[in-house]
Coordinates of C-alpha atoms in Angstrom, one line a residue:
M220 CA -16.4 -7.3 19.6
T221 CA -12.8 -6.5 18.8
A222 CA -11.8 -3.9 16.2
S223 CA -10.7 -6.7 13.9
V224 CA -12.1 -10.2 13.7
F225 CA -8.6 -11.4 13.2
D226 CA -7.6 -10.3 16.7
S227 CA -10.6 -12.0 18.3
P228 CA -10.4 -15.5 20.0
M229 CA -14.2 -15.7 19.4
F230 CA -13.9 -15.3 15.6
T231 CA -10.8 -17.5 15.1
K232 CA -12.8 -20.4 13.7
L233 CA -15.1 -18.3 11.6
Y234 CA -12.3 -16.3 10.1
P235 CA -9.2 -18.6 10.3
V236 CA -5.8 -17.1 9.4
G237 CA -3.4 -19.8 10.6
E238 CA 0.1 -18.7 11.2
A239 CA -0.4 -15.5 9.2
G240 CA -2.0 -13.8 12.2
R241 CA 1.3 -13.8 14.0
L242 CA 2.9 -11.8 11.2
F243 CA 0.7 -8.8 11.9
T244 CA 1.5 -8.3 15.6
H245 CA 3.7 -5.7 17.2
S246 CA 6.0 -8.5 18.4
A247 CA 6.6 -9.6 14.8
E248 CA 7.0 -6.1 13.6
I249 CA 9.5 -5.1 16.2
R250 CA 11.5 -8.3 15.9
A251 CA 11.8 -7.9 12.1
A252 CA 12.9 -4.3 12.5
L253 CA 15.5 -5.3 15.1
L254 CA 16.8 -7.9 12.7
V255 CA 17.2 -5.2 10.1
L256 CA 19.0 -3.0 12.5
G257 CA 21.4 -5.8 13.5
T258 CA 22.1 -6.7 9.9
L259 CA 22.7 -3.0 9.1
A260 CA 25.3 -2.8 11.8
K261 CA 27.1 -5.9 10.4
V262 CA 27.1 -4.4 6.9
Q263 CA 28.3 -1.0 8.1
T264 CA 31.3 -2.5 10.0
E265 CA 32.3 -4.5 6.9
R266 CA 32.5 -1.2 5.1
D267 CA 34.5 0.4 8.0
E268 CA 31.7 2.8 8.8
I269 CA 31.2 1.8 12.4
P270 CA 33.6 0.0 14.9
E271 CA 33.6 -3.8 14.8
D272 CA 33.0 -4.2 18.5
S273 CA 30.0 -1.9 18.4
A274 CA 28.5 -3.7 15.4
F275 CA 28.9 -7.0 17.2
F276 CA 27.2 -5.6 20.3
I277 CA 24.4 -4.1 18.3
H278 CA 23.8 -7.3 16.3
R279 CA 23.8 -9.5 19.4
S280 CA 21.5 -7.1 21.2
S281 CA 19.1 -7.0 18.3
M282 CA 18.4 -10.7 18.9
E283 CA 18.1 -10.4 22.7
V284 CA 16.4 -7.2 23.8
Q285 CA 12.7 -6.9 24.5
I286 CA 10.9 -3.7 23.4
D287 CA 7.5 -2.8 24.8
P288 CA 5.4 -1.5 21.9
A289 CA 3.4 0.6 24.3
G290 CA 6.5 2.6 25.0
L291 CA 6.6 3.7 21.4
A292 CA 3.1 5.2 21.3
E293 CA 3.9 8.8 22.0
C294 CA 6.7 9.1 19.4
V295 CA 4.5 7.3 16.8
A296 CA 1.7 9.9 17.5
Q297 CA 4.3 12.6 16.7
D298 CA 6.2 11.0 13.8
G299 CA 3.6 8.7 12.3
S300 CA 6.3 6.0 12.2
Y301 CA 7.6 3.6 14.9
S302 CA 11.2 3.6 13.6
P303 CA 12.6 6.6 15.5
A304 CA 11.0 5.5 18.7
L305 CA 12.2 1.9 18.3
V306 CA 15.8 3.1 17.8
A307 CA 15.6 5.2 20.9
A308 CA 14.1 2.3 22.9
F309 CA 16.8 0.0 21.5
D310 CA 19.5 2.4 22.5
K311 CA 18.1 2.5 26.0
A312 CA 17.7 -1.2 26.3
M313 CA 21.3 -1.9 25.2
E314 CA 22.6 0.1 28.2
A315 CA 25.9 0.7 26.3
P316 CA 26.0 4.2 24.9
E317 CA 29.5 3.8 23.5
H318 CA 28.0 1.1 21.2
S319 CA 24.4 2.2 20.8
K320 CA 25.4 5.6 19.4
H321 CA 26.2 3.7 16.2
I322 CA 22.7 2.3 15.8
L323 CA 21.2 3.4 12.4
H324 CA 24.4 5.2 11.5
N325 CA 23.6 7.7 8.6
T326 CA 20.5 5.8 7.7
N327 CA 16.8 6.8 7.2
P328 CA 14.7 5.2 9.9
Q329 CA 11.8 4.5 7.5
D330 CA 14.1 2.3 5.5
V331 CA 14.3 0.0 8.5
A332 CA 10.5 -0.2 8.8
D333 CA 10.0 -0.8 5.1
T334 CA 12.5 -3.5 4.9
A335 CA 11.1 -5.2 8.1
L336 CA 7.7 -5.2 6.4
M337 CA 9.2 -6.9 3.4
L338 CA 10.5 -9.7 5.6
R339 CA 7.0 -10.3 7.0
L340 CA 5.4 -10.1 3.6
R341 CA 7.8 -12.7 2.3
Q342 CA 6.5 -15.2 4.9
L343 CA 2.9 -14.2 4.1
L344 CA 3.4 -14.9 0.4
T345 CA 4.8 -18.3 1.3
Q346 CA 1.8 -19.1 3.4
A347 CA -0.5 -17.9 0.6
E348 CA 1.3 -20.1 -1.9
T349 CA 1.0 -23.1 0.3
A350 CA -2.7 -22.6 0.6
L351 CA -3.1 -22.1 -3.2
K352 CA -1.3 -25.3 -3.9
T353 CA -3.9 -27.3 -2.0
L354 CA -6.7 -26.1 -4.1
P355 CA -8.0 -27.9 -7.2
D356 CA -6.4 -27.1 -10.5
S357 CA -7.9 -24.2 -12.4
D358 CA -6.8 -21.6 -14.8
A359 CA -7.0 -18.9 -12.1
R360 CA -5.0 -20.9 -9.7
T361 CA -2.3 -21.6 -12.3
T362 CA -2.1 -18.0 -13.2
L363 CA -1.8 -16.9 -9.6
L364 CA 1.0 -19.4 -8.9
A365 CA 2.8 -18.4 -12.2
D366 CA 2.7 -14.7 -11.3
L367 CA 4.1 -15.3 -7.8
P368 CA 7.8 -15.5 -8.7
M369 CA 7.5 -12.1 -10.5
I370 CA 5.7 -10.6 -7.5
R371 CA 8.5 -11.8 -5.2
D372 CA 11.2 -10.6 -7.5
T373 CA 9.8 -7.1 -8.1
G374 CA 8.2 -6.6 -4.7
L375 CA 10.3 -8.2 -2.0
R376 CA 13.2 -5.9 -1.9
V377 CA 15.0 -3.8 0.7
A378 CA 14.5 -0.1 1.0
F379 CA 17.8 2.0 1.6
T380 CA 17.5 3.7 -1.8
D381 CA 19.7 6.5 -0.5
A382 CA 22.5 4.1 0.2
P383 CA 22.1 1.4 -2.5
E384 CA 25.4 -0.4 -1.8
I385 CA 24.5 -0.8 1.8
G386 CA 21.0 -1.8 0.8
T387 CA 22.2 -4.4 -1.6
A388 CA 24.4 -6.0 1.1
I389 CA 21.5 -6.0 3.5
G390 CA 19.3 -7.6 0.8
E391 CA 21.8 -10.3 0.2
A392 CA 22.0 -11.0 4.0
L393 CA 18.2 -11.1 4.4
K394 CA 17.5 -12.8 1.1
L395 CA 15.7 -9.8 -0.3
G396 CA 16.1 -8.0 -3.6
A397 CA 18.0 -4.8 -4.5
P398 CA 16.9 -1.5 -3.0
Q399 CA 13.8 0.2 -4.2
D400 CA 11.0 2.5 -2.8
A401 CA 8.5 0.3 -1.0
R402 CA 5.3 2.1 -1.6
A403 CA 4.4 0.7 -5.1
P404 CA 5.6 -2.8 -4.5
I405 CA 3.6 -3.1 -1.3
R406 CA 0.5 -2.2 -3.3
T407 CA 1.4 -4.7 -6.0
I408 CA 1.6 -7.5 -3.4
A409 CA -1.8 -6.3 -2.0
N410 CA -3.3 -6.6 -5.4
W411 CA -2.0 -10.1 -5.9
L412 CA -3.3 -11.1 -2.4
T413 CA -6.7 -9.6 -3.3
L414 CA -6.8 -11.4 -6.6
A415 CA -6.0 -14.7 -4.8
G416 CA -8.7 -14.1 -2.2
D417 CA -11.2 -13.0 -4.9
T418 CA -10.4 -16.0 -7.1
T419 CA -11.0 -18.5 -4.3
A420 CA -13.9 -16.8 -2.6
N421 CA -16.5 -19.0 -4.5
T422 CA -14.6 -22.1 -3.4
A423 CA -15.0 -21.2 0.3
P424 CA -18.3 -22.1 2.0
A425 CA -21.1 -19.8 0.9
T426 CA -22.0 -18.1 4.1
P427 CA -22.9 -14.5 5.0
A428 CA -19.6 -14.2 7.0
N429 CA -17.6 -15.2 4.0
A430 CA -19.5 -12.9 1.7
A431 CA -18.8 -10.0 4.1
L432 CA -15.1 -11.0 4.2
H433 CA -14.9 -11.1 0.4
A434 CA -16.5 -7.7 0.2
Q435 CA -14.1 -6.3 2.8
L436 CA -11.1 -7.6 0.9
L437 CA -12.2 -6.0 -2.4
G438 CA -13.3 -2.7 -0.8
L439 CA -10.2 -2.2 1.3
N440 CA -7.8 -3.0 -1.5
A441 CA -9.6 -0.5 -3.8
L442 CA -9.1 2.2 -1.1
F443 CA -5.5 1.1 -0.5
Q444 CA -4.6 1.4 -4.2
E445 CA -5.7 5.0 -4.1
T446 CA -3.0 5.9 -1.5
S447 CA 0.7 6.3 -1.9
D448 CA 1.9 6.8 1.7
A449 CA 3.3 4.6 4.4
A450 CA 0.7 5.7 7.0
S451 CA -2.2 4.0 5.1
E452 CA -0.4 0.7 5.2
A453 CA -1.0 0.3 8.9
L454 CA -4.8 0.8 8.3
Y455 CA -5.3 -1.3 5.2
L456 CA -2.6 -3.8 4.6
P457 CA -3.1 -6.2 7.6
Q458 CA -6.8 -6.4 6.9
I459 CA -6.2 -7.1 3.2
A460 CA -3.5 -9.7 3.9
L461 CA -5.5 -11.6 6.5
S462 CA -8.8 -11.4 4.6
S463 CA -7.0 -13.0 1.7
L464 CA -5.4 -15.7 3.8
S465 CA -8.6 -16.4 5.5
L466 CA -10.5 -17.0 2.2
L467 CA -7.6 -19.1 0.9
L468 CA -7.5 -21.3 4.0
M469 CA -11.3 -21.8 4.0
A470 CA -11.2 -22.7 0.3
S471 CA -8.4 -25.2 0.9
A472 CA -10.4 -26.8 3.8
A473 CA -13.7 -27.0 1.8

């Protein structure tokens, strides 16, 4: 079996996740981070921090280059984050050192990863909302949907807290909120997803597989809430998100 049922073609019907599965792939992660890097370059040239021609080249390249995630592995093992390795790989793929030297100008690499994650979580919450709206009316469903705008407003924001003016401009371009540290908001989103999955678990078919999935969701979120570091997000967050979406989708199909 695979390490996660959500990565397995054999389990795709037992634990369906729909389009949400694509959000937790290296392809989606890298594409979102490149989008942030390209947007950062545009914002910085508007503030006369980097040359306009370099910003244009970086932005265009961010939409065109292909980065092999396997090539980031060694740096990730050393740094615990993919951002520095991604910037180096992006620099190399651009084949234009006169422009690529301006990538991530005076910016914390982790801000790029955190903001890229918010872009993917925004899509995830939209999919969760869609699934919730197909369920029968109930007090729990009404409360979850009523809480969602607040979750989006307080949670879906850019990072870049060390450069708030730049962060605000990036947020406006990417339709995310003002800069804030990402650690607590990510856990708030995980809590909402867990509550959504927990609330709908009894609506999904009562099978041993679903009971195990429900238990996994509750257990992983409990562990996740005890952490406050970015490293734990790679271990817990994808499983929490996809467990929740799977329960929601099964409940909506019941």
